[in-house]
Amino acid sequence: MTTLALQRQPSLAWLGTLTRSREFSVFLALAILVAATVAVNPRFIGAQSTKDLLLNSSILVILGVGQAIVIVTKNVDLSVGSVLGLTAFATGKIFIAMPDLPVIAMLAIGVGIGTLLGAVNGALIAVAKVPSLVVTLGTLYIFRGVDFAWAQGQQISPSNLPETFLALGSGALMGLPYLALIALAVVIAFGLYLRNFRSGREFYAVGSDVLAARLYGIGVGRKIFTAFAISGALAGLAGVIYAAKYGNLDATAGQGLELNVVAAAVVGGVAIAGGVGTVYGAAIGAILLTTITSALPVLGVSPFWQRAMIGALILASIALDRYLALRTERRLRGHDKHAG
Amino acid sequence: MLVDTARPTVEREAVPRFGFLRNWDTAIIVAVVISILVASTAVTGFASPRNAGFLLIDMIPILLLALPMTLIILTGEIDLSVASIAGFISCTFGALWNAGLPLEAIIPVCILLGAISGAVNGILVSVVGLPSLAVTIGTLALYRGLAFVVLGDQAVTSFPRAITTALQAKIGSTGIPVWIIPVVILAIVFGIVLHFTGFGRSLFAIGYSEEAARFAGITVARTKFWLFIVSGAVAALVGIWWTLRYGSARGDNATGLELSVIAAVLLGGVSIFGGKGNLPGVIAGVVLLAILRNALQLASVPEDTLSMLTGGLLIAAVVAPNAITWSRSLSRKPPSP
């Protein structure tokens, strides 16, 4: 009978799953926020401001994807803001030394630097078996310190950077900014990888139950190392993009960003307890946080509320996750009773 | 939460580490003595009463915050929001002062507000059952945000000089600040509670095994709830201290202080997994960090190098115990008793 019902109404079942997903509720929150803001000021959804919104959220989206993968393994990467800052400054320095470097090579170098820094995190966490929170809190300050020591108060301005590179930050293809396209490509690539590849699914296995994953034969340490390398690589990519977008670079680039990145992932339904969540959710979370920033002034709320609201959103999201987990647990227990 | 799974249960049970931790304490205290000796001879101006006074005064906020943080980490939890609570209270202090309230009214209100801020953490952790790491990352943002909501990007600096100088008063010509005395008394109270009362022992039990503690009749949730309240109240004291010491209430006061506090606690030999550590070790950790910072500042090492040092010590403090356990297990197959 159940099979029959499923065969008869496949579209409805699909709809039910969609509306119950965490991604959908975050998307709904985003839609309500946009609708409310548009009601106050219709120009909020105009072509230019939509483009600005996409442009502004692309960096947070890319970082959010990396953070989502790390949090899925039940870890956290607090060093992403510092990795971004160091890579952004390195981008400027490299262009001053080699102005004729092709943009694509710079993107590759940025990813390389980021991967290296992420590997430092990953090695400390996976090999020495210490909590990622403490390690990345430490490297947050170490990487930033390296950045400051290297910069020595120096500032890089757009005139130091090649035109073709700056065009990456401001240009668009058929109305869509390049940066948004890169972010979209990152989201889709990692979304497909995590969902459809065995090695992608293994991240969830590690985060759900380390012991079970180990018994199953998954190299847990290597998996966690990879997650941090990916997070570092994406932070490196975001650093190059930051350089292309802003052009003005000093050692403070991306300072304090880690909080927004963790918030984006958590708000997007990536459970901090590990094993649950998608990069799509993290991406929508990142767009939601960016939209709040630009919606607050339109709604007449002081921008000083921004950080407090991000904090409140984090708390609301983890509370919601806890509630959903408890409900699922209860439902599973109920089924057990019927079966036994 | 992260802490829970990262905990290598099997290895930890196999290798008894109590002996090692005793060595760790001794090592930290020896490090304190060595750094004092080296700094006194190598850094000009370090070994003067004037500098000793500065060193002790600068140590007060971290020492204060390290006391409740030690208890919280011992139970296997963490409080990342302490610096934000201090900043929030600093701004509240400034706003109330601007409103013309007397100090005798402001201070209790601020401490109460700090305790309430801590209670919010406590409720979310112990009643709702959320991981303290996630909760306090959230309230780190929330309370820092509220600090800016209270004062915006303005600063309140209209405090009378008499108060700000009174905070820096020294005992005679010794260079020892008067206000270190109540802080030391508070540290002794925390030490007695932790090491000589049933409540203190229950904290170790919770950190070692929460389930076992619960079976032993310890009210785990209530205990954690109270720890977060104490942490919030002490953070409020730090907020008040910071405001008056620097004569300025600003939204970004005490930013990033939680790193130094956690670094000092872990450096003092408290296990991030909970259940192991002691207060004398933590105080040695606080003193060691303060001496290193002070000596390097006198040697005009730039601020960013100092924060790199703090970050490096933080990592060293968590990596070293595991690295030593690891190398021991490599050198002899059966773990030594």
XYZ file of C-alpha atoms in Angstrom:
677
model
C 0.000 0.000 0.000
C 2.774 2.322 0.843
C 4.469 1.488 -2.427
C 1.274 2.261 -4.273
C 0.940 5.644 -2.630
C 4.517 6.411 -3.510
C 4.000 5.390 -7.115
C 0.868 7.439 -7.397
C 2.154 10.685 -5.970
C 5.868 10.839 -6.548
C 5.779 14.612 -7.079
C 4.123 15.241 -3.721
C 6.587 13.065 -1.816
C 9.392 14.991 -3.434
C 7.757 18.262 -2.407
C 7.382 17.047 1.166
C 11.057 16.180 1.395
C 11.993 19.558 -0.023
C 9.863 21.607 2.369
C 11.075 19.608 5.351
C 14.755 20.147 4.538
C 16.827 22.650 6.500
C 17.987 24.278 3.267
C 14.382 25.100 2.464
C 13.728 26.774 5.815
C 16.877 28.896 5.445
C 15.795 29.778 1.921
C 12.380 30.715 3.277
C 13.994 32.991 5.878
C 15.997 34.615 3.084
C 12.872 35.081 0.964
C 10.964 36.650 3.875
C 13.870 39.000 4.614
C 14.077 40.068 0.960
C 10.278 40.487 0.724
C 10.161 42.619 3.880
C 13.025 44.778 2.669
C 11.513 45.188 -0.785
C 8.225 46.243 0.848
C 10.117 49.076 2.558
C 12.252 49.964 -0.447
C 11.350 48.396 -3.832
C 14.754 49.321 -5.260
C 16.371 46.707 -2.967
C 15.794 44.030 -5.616
C 16.914 46.135 -8.614
C 19.479 44.809 -11.107
C 22.410 46.725 -9.613
C 21.708 45.883 -5.983
C 21.109 42.207 -6.799
C 24.452 42.185 -8.608
C 26.114 43.830 -5.601
C 24.543 41.254 -3.318
C 25.861 38.363 -5.428
C 29.276 40.007 -5.620
C 29.426 40.630 -1.873
C 28.292 37.161 -0.885
C 30.581 35.225 -3.253
C 33.597 35.273 -0.881
C 31.498 34.143 2.093
C 29.851 31.437 -0.051
C 33.233 29.974 -1.081
C 34.495 30.022 2.514
C 31.184 28.578 3.712
C 31.574 25.547 1.424
C 34.967 24.717 2.961
C 33.688 25.296 6.475
C 30.677 23.056 5.803
C 32.974 20.156 4.852
C 35.064 20.679 8.000
C 31.998 20.937 10.278
C 30.473 17.821 8.678
C 33.521 15.908 10.015
C 32.680 17.322 13.489
C 35.542 19.826 13.485
C 35.755 23.573 13.038
C 38.199 25.816 11.145
C 38.593 29.208 12.823
C 41.704 30.125 10.816
C 39.987 30.818 7.450
C 39.968 34.603 7.862
C 43.725 34.594 8.455
C 44.365 32.217 5.524
C 42.314 34.551 3.325
C 44.245 37.581 4.559
C 47.642 35.985 4.030
C 46.726 34.771 0.520
C 45.251 38.149 -0.440
C 48.433 39.931 0.606
C 50.580 37.311 -1.136
C 48.539 37.907 -4.309
C 49.438 41.588 -4.231
C 53.119 40.911 -3.534
C 53.356 38.343 -6.341
C 51.715 40.695 -8.851
C 54.164 43.465 -7.893
C 57.029 41.060 -8.563
C 55.496 39.523 -11.715
C 52.936 41.898 -13.291
C 52.569 39.713 -16.402
C 51.409 36.639 -14.522
C 48.170 35.270 -16.019
C 45.138 35.521 -13.746
C 44.478 31.781 -13.884
C 48.016 31.097 -12.598
C 47.390 33.485 -9.685
C 44.203 31.606 -8.801
C 46.217 28.380 -8.812
C 48.947 29.901 -6.610
C 46.298 31.170 -4.166
C 44.715 27.721 -3.946
C 48.199 26.273 -3.446
C 49.092 28.612 -0.564
C 45.707 27.982 1.030
C 46.086 24.212 0.715
C 49.481 24.427 2.379
C 48.134 26.434 5.325
C 45.108 24.136 5.585
C 47.474 21.148 5.577
C 49.311 22.637 8.586
C 45.968 22.712 10.460
C 45.037 19.262 9.225
C 48.382 17.723 10.172
C 48.306 19.162 13.696
C 44.735 17.973 14.219
C 44.883 14.579 12.543
C 48.393 13.460 13.520
C 48.608 14.880 17.054
C 44.894 14.092 17.718
C 44.109 17.451 19.278
C 40.844 19.396 19.008
C 40.507 21.524 15.880
C 39.046 24.385 17.911
C 42.276 24.956 19.824
C 44.588 24.332 16.873
C 42.765 26.669 14.499
C 42.347 29.284 17.241
C 46.132 29.161 17.493
C 46.810 29.239 13.755
C 44.252 32.060 13.431
C 46.738 34.222 15.329
C 49.880 32.662 13.862
C 48.856 33.084 10.200
C 47.658 36.632 10.912
C 50.928 37.365 12.690
C 52.912 36.125 9.669
C 50.744 38.408 7.539
C 51.486 41.435 9.759
C 55.192 40.646 9.984
C 55.370 40.347 6.195
C 53.329 43.494 5.478
C 55.097 45.729 8.047
C 52.303 48.280 7.747
C 52.682 48.297 3.966
C 49.597 48.742 1.801
C 48.980 47.524 -1.732
C 46.698 49.659 -3.906
C 44.775 48.765 -7.093
C 47.387 50.581 -9.182
C 49.851 47.832 -8.203
C 47.576 45.157 -9.684
C 47.140 44.349 -13.401
C 43.940 45.518 -15.139
C 43.017 42.003 -16.253
C 43.109 40.855 -12.643
C 40.938 43.711 -11.363
C 38.494 42.958 -14.190
C 37.981 39.549 -12.591
C 36.680 41.338 -9.499
C 34.325 43.745 -11.224
C 33.488 42.115 -14.571
C 30.423 40.098 -15.446
C 29.309 37.524 -17.986
C 25.762 38.075 -19.255
C 24.870 40.108 -16.181
C 26.320 37.579 -13.737
C 29.501 38.718 -11.965
C 32.539 36.473 -12.544
C 32.955 36.070 -8.797
C 29.395 34.798 -8.400
C 30.023 32.314 -11.225
C 33.190 31.053 -9.519
C 31.287 30.712 -6.244
C 28.469 28.872 -8.012
C 30.961 26.498 -9.646
C 32.558 25.783 -6.252
C 29.170 25.120 -4.627
C 27.994 22.780 -7.397
C 31.324 20.929 -7.660
C 31.546 20.219 -3.931
C 27.808 19.614 -3.662
C 28.026 16.858 -6.286
C 31.259 15.499 -4.822
C 29.880 15.180 -1.286
C 26.634 13.624 -2.481
C 27.664 11.306 -5.284
C 31.205 10.164 -4.593
C 32.193 7.503 -2.116
C 35.081 9.604 -0.833
C 32.657 12.513 -0.461
C 30.147 10.478 1.555
C 32.953 9.366 3.861
C 33.167 12.884 5.350
C 29.635 12.351 6.696
C 30.582 8.928 8.045
C 33.504 10.422 10.003
C 31.299 13.166 11.438
C 28.398 10.889 12.383
C 30.394 8.278 14.254
C 34.187 8.216 14.322
C 34.420 4.705 15.769
C 31.973 3.250 13.266
C 33.803 4.974 10.412
C 37.108 3.551 11.642
C 35.629 0.053 11.968
C 34.286 0.401 8.462
C 37.845 0.984 7.284
C 37.778 4.713 6.620
C 41.081 6.469 7.313
C 39.591 8.972 9.756
C 42.781 10.983 10.216
C 43.296 11.281 6.468
C 39.679 12.300 5.970
C 39.959 15.100 8.559
C 43.292 16.184 7.069
C 41.635 16.389 3.635
C 38.720 18.413 5.007
C 41.122 21.017 6.416
C 43.190 21.047 3.210
C 39.993 21.702 1.208
C 38.922 24.445 3.618
C 42.395 26.005 3.315
C 42.356 25.699 -0.489
C 38.983 27.443 -0.715
C 40.140 30.141 1.733
C 43.169 30.614 -0.559
C 40.873 30.928 -3.586
C 38.731 33.406 -1.619
C 41.910 35.372 -0.791
C 42.778 35.853 -4.474
C 39.168 36.834 -5.171
C 39.282 39.278 -2.257
C 42.373 40.867 -3.808
C 40.649 41.131 -7.198
C 37.468 42.594 -5.691
C 38.923 45.175 -3.301
C 42.366 45.911 -4.750
C 43.336 47.728 -1.539
C 45.259 45.196 0.524
C 46.892 45.354 3.927
C 47.465 42.819 6.678
C 43.956 43.212 8.122
C 42.117 41.657 5.130
C 39.474 39.204 6.303
C 40.022 39.871 9.996
C 37.142 38.506 12.087
C 35.629 36.791 9.053
C 35.804 33.323 10.654
C 32.787 34.096 12.807
C 30.628 34.911 9.784
C 31.833 31.792 7.986
C 30.990 29.479 10.895
C 27.682 31.335 11.243
C 26.909 30.891 7.522
C 27.453 27.124 7.723
C 25.593 26.686 11.009
C 22.676 28.907 9.965
C 22.571 26.965 6.671
C 21.807 23.762 8.549
C 25.267 22.222 8.889
C 24.963 20.719 12.376
C 27.916 21.585 14.598
C 27.599 18.073 16.087
C 28.821 16.677 12.763
C 27.492 14.385 10.074
C 24.614 16.586 8.894
C 24.291 19.359 6.325
C 25.065 20.320 2.743
C 27.251 22.904 1.036
C 24.094 24.260 -0.613
C 22.736 25.080 2.838
C 26.000 26.788 3.797
C 25.853 28.818 0.577
C 22.270 29.953 1.249
C 23.325 30.755 4.829
C 26.167 32.911 3.485
C 23.788 34.764 1.163
C 21.333 35.241 4.057
C 24.027 36.793 6.272
C 25.199 39.086 3.463
C 21.623 40.109 2.718
C 21.039 40.981 6.381
C 24.016 43.346 6.211
C 22.567 45.276 3.308
C 18.951 44.999 4.457
C 19.482 46.463 7.960
C 19.975 50.086 6.838
C 17.023 49.808 4.441
C 14.820 48.486 7.255
C 15.943 51.392 9.432
C 17.861 49.217 11.914
C 21.222 50.494 13.136
C 24.098 48.508 11.563
C 25.424 48.021 15.102
C 22.773 45.317 15.465
C 24.410 43.256 12.717
C 26.848 41.298 14.851
C 24.301 40.732 17.613
C 21.859 39.379 15.020
C 24.488 37.007 13.635
C 25.033 35.707 17.172
C 21.312 35.306 17.734
C 20.990 33.465 14.395
C 23.762 31.026 15.371
C 22.024 30.310 18.682
C 18.629 29.894 16.982
C 20.095 27.531 14.395
C 21.861 25.223 16.839
C 18.748 25.183 19.025
C 16.641 24.244 15.983
C 19.115 21.486 15.060
C 18.916 20.107 18.563
C 15.116 20.154 18.433
C 15.072 18.379 15.053
C 17.573 15.762 16.248
C 15.468 15.050 19.345
C 12.318 14.758 17.238
C 13.974 12.329 14.842
C 15.261 10.294 17.768
C 11.787 10.120 19.272
C 10.250 9.130 15.948
C 12.826 6.367 15.469
C 12.153 5.070 18.975
C 8.426 5.081 18.251
C 8.991 2.970 15.137
C 11.123 0.570 17.130
C 8.263 0.039 19.562
C 5.893 -0.819 16.734
C 8.388 -3.188 15.174
C 9.178 -5.005 18.396
C 31.211 18.385 21.257
C 34.264 18.522 19.048
C 36.111 17.675 22.148
C 34.048 14.576 22.712
C 34.941 12.672 19.575
C 38.422 13.976 19.179
C 39.039 12.323 22.536
C 41.133 9.263 21.814
C 39.394 7.123 24.407
C 41.442 3.979 24.003
C 44.870 5.595 24.082
C 43.934 7.705 27.079
C 42.862 4.788 29.160
C 45.919 2.735 28.196
C 48.537 5.280 29.196
C 48.266 6.635 32.735
C 49.061 10.308 32.535
C 48.728 11.534 36.089
C 52.471 11.260 36.625
C 53.117 13.121 33.441
C 50.780 15.939 34.443
C 52.603 16.350 37.722
C 55.761 16.717 35.672
C 54.015 19.223 33.441
C 53.238 21.460 36.445
C 56.814 21.302 37.604
C 57.989 22.075 34.077
C 55.766 25.167 33.879
C 56.886 26.448 37.285
C 60.535 25.863 36.302
C 59.811 27.716 33.053
C 58.434 30.650 35.074
C 61.586 30.795 37.213
C 63.882 30.499 34.186
C 62.005 33.190 32.255
C 62.222 35.544 35.253
C 65.979 34.915 35.539
C 66.617 35.293 31.802
C 64.415 38.391 31.478
C 66.025 40.033 34.526
C 69.514 39.660 33.082
C 68.825 40.049 29.356
C 66.037 42.672 29.257
C 66.904 46.072 30.649
C 64.198 47.495 32.880
C 62.488 44.154 33.502
C 63.641 43.710 37.082
C 62.459 47.081 38.367
C 59.631 47.605 40.900
C 57.962 49.886 38.346
C 57.875 47.150 35.710
C 56.845 44.493 38.213
C 53.871 46.719 39.030
C 52.888 46.995 35.358
C 53.331 43.278 34.846
C 51.072 42.425 37.785
C 48.414 44.967 36.801
C 48.328 43.707 33.210
C 48.017 40.152 34.518
C 44.826 40.883 36.497
C 42.209 40.437 33.708
C 43.687 37.176 32.417
C 44.199 35.787 35.908
C 40.607 36.633 36.829
C 39.121 35.056 33.700
C 41.380 32.001 33.982
C 39.841 31.035 37.340
C 36.305 30.181 36.145
C 37.669 29.090 32.741
C 39.740 26.415 34.511
C 36.657 25.019 36.223
C 34.664 25.055 32.977
C 37.377 23.345 30.910
C 37.827 20.782 33.715
C 34.200 19.727 33.185
C 34.921 19.316 29.461
C 33.127 22.499 28.389
C 34.492 25.836 27.142
C 33.444 29.489 27.367
C 34.554 31.537 24.351
C 32.260 34.445 25.222
C 34.124 35.846 28.261
C 35.910 38.663 26.398
C 32.650 39.659 24.699
C 30.833 39.740 28.059
C 33.644 41.947 29.420
C 33.245 44.276 26.417
C 29.451 44.332 26.773
C 29.702 45.149 30.483
C 32.322 47.812 29.773
C 29.899 49.552 27.422
C 27.000 49.164 29.849
C 29.201 50.646 32.551
C 29.954 53.621 30.300
C 26.313 54.129 29.350
C 25.146 54.016 32.983
C 27.938 56.405 33.974
C 26.830 58.779 31.219
C 23.297 58.522 32.562
C 24.649 59.951 35.826
C 24.324 56.905 38.097
C 26.736 56.608 41.050
C 29.406 53.888 41.046
C 27.786 52.127 44.031
C 24.716 51.516 41.859
C 26.514 50.803 38.558
C 28.871 48.108 39.810
C 26.209 45.734 41.254
C 24.045 46.211 38.160
C 27.017 45.364 35.925
C 27.939 42.245 37.900
C 24.314 41.119 37.864
C 24.136 41.694 34.099
C 27.347 39.691 33.648
C 25.886 36.854 35.708
C 22.734 36.952 33.569
C 24.846 36.843 30.394
C 26.607 33.791 31.800
C 23.259 32.281 32.791
C 22.122 32.500 29.155
C 25.168 30.388 28.203
C 24.437 28.093 31.135
C 20.794 27.550 30.200
C 21.628 26.825 26.571
C 24.370 24.376 27.568
C 22.877 22.566 30.546
C 19.099 22.877 30.125
C 18.734 22.859 26.329
C 21.747 20.528 26.023
C 23.653 22.347 23.282
C 27.438 22.044 22.876
C 29.163 24.857 24.784
C 31.549 25.501 21.897
C 28.717 26.340 19.513
C 26.735 28.238 22.145
C 29.649 30.439 23.160
C 30.712 31.082 19.541
C 27.155 32.383 19.157
C 27.196 34.473 22.323
C 30.726 35.684 21.491
C 29.099 37.393 18.506
C 25.896 38.265 20.355
C 27.461 40.005 23.384
C 30.080 41.806 21.283
C 27.208 42.958 19.089
C 25.255 44.152 22.135
C 28.340 46.093 23.260
C 28.182 48.032 19.997
C 24.405 48.354 20.271
C 24.832 50.001 23.704
C 27.531 52.537 22.808
C 27.812 52.389 19.006
C 31.296 53.332 17.887
C 31.570 55.962 20.598
C 33.694 55.804 23.734
C 32.882 57.033 27.231
C 35.988 58.534 28.794
C 34.597 60.987 31.324
C 35.721 59.007 34.376
C 37.328 61.029 37.176
C 41.119 60.703 37.327
C 40.880 59.928 41.020
C 39.281 56.540 40.270
C 41.623 55.570 37.441
C 44.724 56.420 39.483
C 43.338 54.642 42.562
C 43.274 51.444 40.503
C 47.008 51.760 39.924
C 47.898 52.426 43.557
C 50.962 50.533 44.794
C 51.707 49.090 48.217
C 54.304 51.550 49.546
C 57.388 51.542 47.343
C 57.254 47.820 46.513
C 55.663 48.340 43.141
C 53.026 45.706 43.976
C 49.587 47.025 42.964
C 46.995 47.142 45.740
C 44.351 45.502 43.560
C 46.350 42.325 43.072
C 45.485 41.461 46.711
C 41.721 40.860 46.224
C 42.538 39.012 42.995
C 44.960 36.731 44.831
C 42.353 36.163 47.549
C 39.814 35.236 44.863
C 42.348 32.850 43.308
C 42.861 31.212 46.720
C 39.081 30.869 47.144
C 38.827 29.205 43.724
C 41.759 26.942 44.627
C 40.158 25.866 47.894
C 36.782 25.253 46.237
C 38.400 23.248 43.430
C 40.858 21.161 45.416
C 39.398 20.864 48.916
C 35.625 20.570 48.538
C 33.219 17.961 47.247
C 32.009 20.436 44.655
C 35.540 20.765 43.294
C 36.006 17.004 43.128
C 32.683 16.688 41.316
C 34.069 18.929 38.541
C 36.921 16.488 37.928
C 34.420 13.629 37.972
C 32.197 15.334 35.388
C 35.159 16.007 33.129
C 36.474 12.482 33.451
C 33.182 10.801 32.753
C 29.918 12.670 32.747
C 27.870 9.493 32.848
C 29.774 8.078 35.799
C 29.408 11.426 37.596
C 25.668 11.313 37.029
C 25.492 7.777 38.438
C 27.468 8.992 41.459
C 24.645 11.426 42.160
C 26.301 14.604 40.857
C 23.822 17.056 39.354
C 25.844 17.625 36.199
C 23.522 20.112 34.495
C 23.102 22.282 37.589
C 26.841 22.307 38.262
C 27.637 23.461 34.719
C 24.876 26.069 34.895
C 26.476 27.630 37.985
C 29.947 27.578 36.444
C 28.746 29.635 33.473
C 27.058 32.118 35.826
C 30.297 32.523 37.805
C 32.199 32.894 34.542
C 29.825 35.668 33.433
C 30.055 37.476 36.781
C 33.868 37.347 36.745
C 33.872 38.546 33.116
C 31.762 41.495 34.320
C 34.418 42.284 36.959
C 37.015 42.255 34.180
C 34.821 44.564 32.094
C 34.587 47.039 34.997
C 38.321 46.740 35.689
C 39.181 47.283 32.018
C 36.957 50.370 31.767
C 38.419 52.072 34.822
C 42.016 50.943 34.289
C 42.135 52.406 30.773
C 39.607 55.151 31.561
C 37.575 54.257 28.506
C 34.381 52.292 27.793
C 34.396 51.123 24.167
C 32.722 48.390 22.142
C 36.002 46.706 21.277
C 37.366 46.565 24.829
C 38.981 43.211 25.737
C 38.616 41.884 22.170
C 40.443 38.584 21.656
C 41.202 38.186 25.356
C 39.633 34.697 25.357
C 42.612 33.402 23.363
C 45.125 34.443 26.011
C 42.921 33.032 28.763
C 42.473 29.633 27.084
C 46.171 29.554 26.158
C 47.144 30.219 29.784
C 44.773 27.561 31.134
C 45.971 24.883 28.688
C 49.584 25.925 29.189
C 48.941 25.413 32.894
C 48.344 21.723 32.241
C 44.538 21.556 32.122
C 43.405 18.945 29.619
C 41.127 20.356 26.897
C 39.243 17.027 27.139
C 38.350 17.774 30.769
C 39.024 15.936 33.999
C 42.687 16.785 34.469
C 44.540 19.839 35.704
C 44.954 22.044 38.758
C 44.797 25.688 39.704
C 48.440 26.208 40.790
C 49.463 25.017 37.311
C 47.028 27.452 35.692
C 48.336 30.370 37.760
C 51.860 29.412 36.700
C 50.617 29.376 33.097
C 49.115 32.869 33.486
C 52.325 34.188 35.067
C 54.501 32.582 32.375
C 52.477 34.159 29.557
C 52.473 37.540 31.324
C 56.261 37.469 31.856
C 56.950 36.436 28.251
C 54.692 39.174 26.877
C 56.086 41.807 29.229
C 59.733 40.923 28.577
C 59.235 40.817 24.800
C 57.343 44.113 24.870
C 60.233 45.700 26.777
C 62.575 44.251 24.159
C 60.318 46.096 21.657
C 59.129 42.968 19.883
C 56.073 44.014 17.817
C 52.528 43.200 18.970
C 51.788 40.780 16.115
C 54.784 38.644 17.057
C 53.372 38.485 20.573
C 50.017 37.209 19.352
C 51.857 34.664 17.173
C 53.665 33.568 20.318
C 50.370 33.192 22.199
C 48.910 31.176 19.327
C 52.048 29.025 19.143
C 52.041 28.342 22.892
C 48.348 27.417 22.676
C 49.081 24.816 20.007
C 52.191 23.593 21.834
C 50.158 23.158 25.025
C 47.687 20.812 23.332
C 50.119 19.062 20.977
C 52.907 18.407 23.508
C 51.049 15.960 25.811
C 49.931 13.891 22.827
C 53.322 14.056 21.159
C 54.982 12.833 24.369
C 52.443 10.034 24.823
C 52.975 9.132 21.183
C 56.758 9.048 21.388
C 56.586 6.999 24.599
C 54.316 4.439 22.977
C 56.796 4.251 20.095
C 59.821 3.724 22.324
C 58.323 0.861 24.335
C 55.431 -1.228 23.178
C 53.650 -1.936 26.490
C 52.818 1.368 28.207
C 54.875 1.933 31.320
C 52.970 1.910 34.632
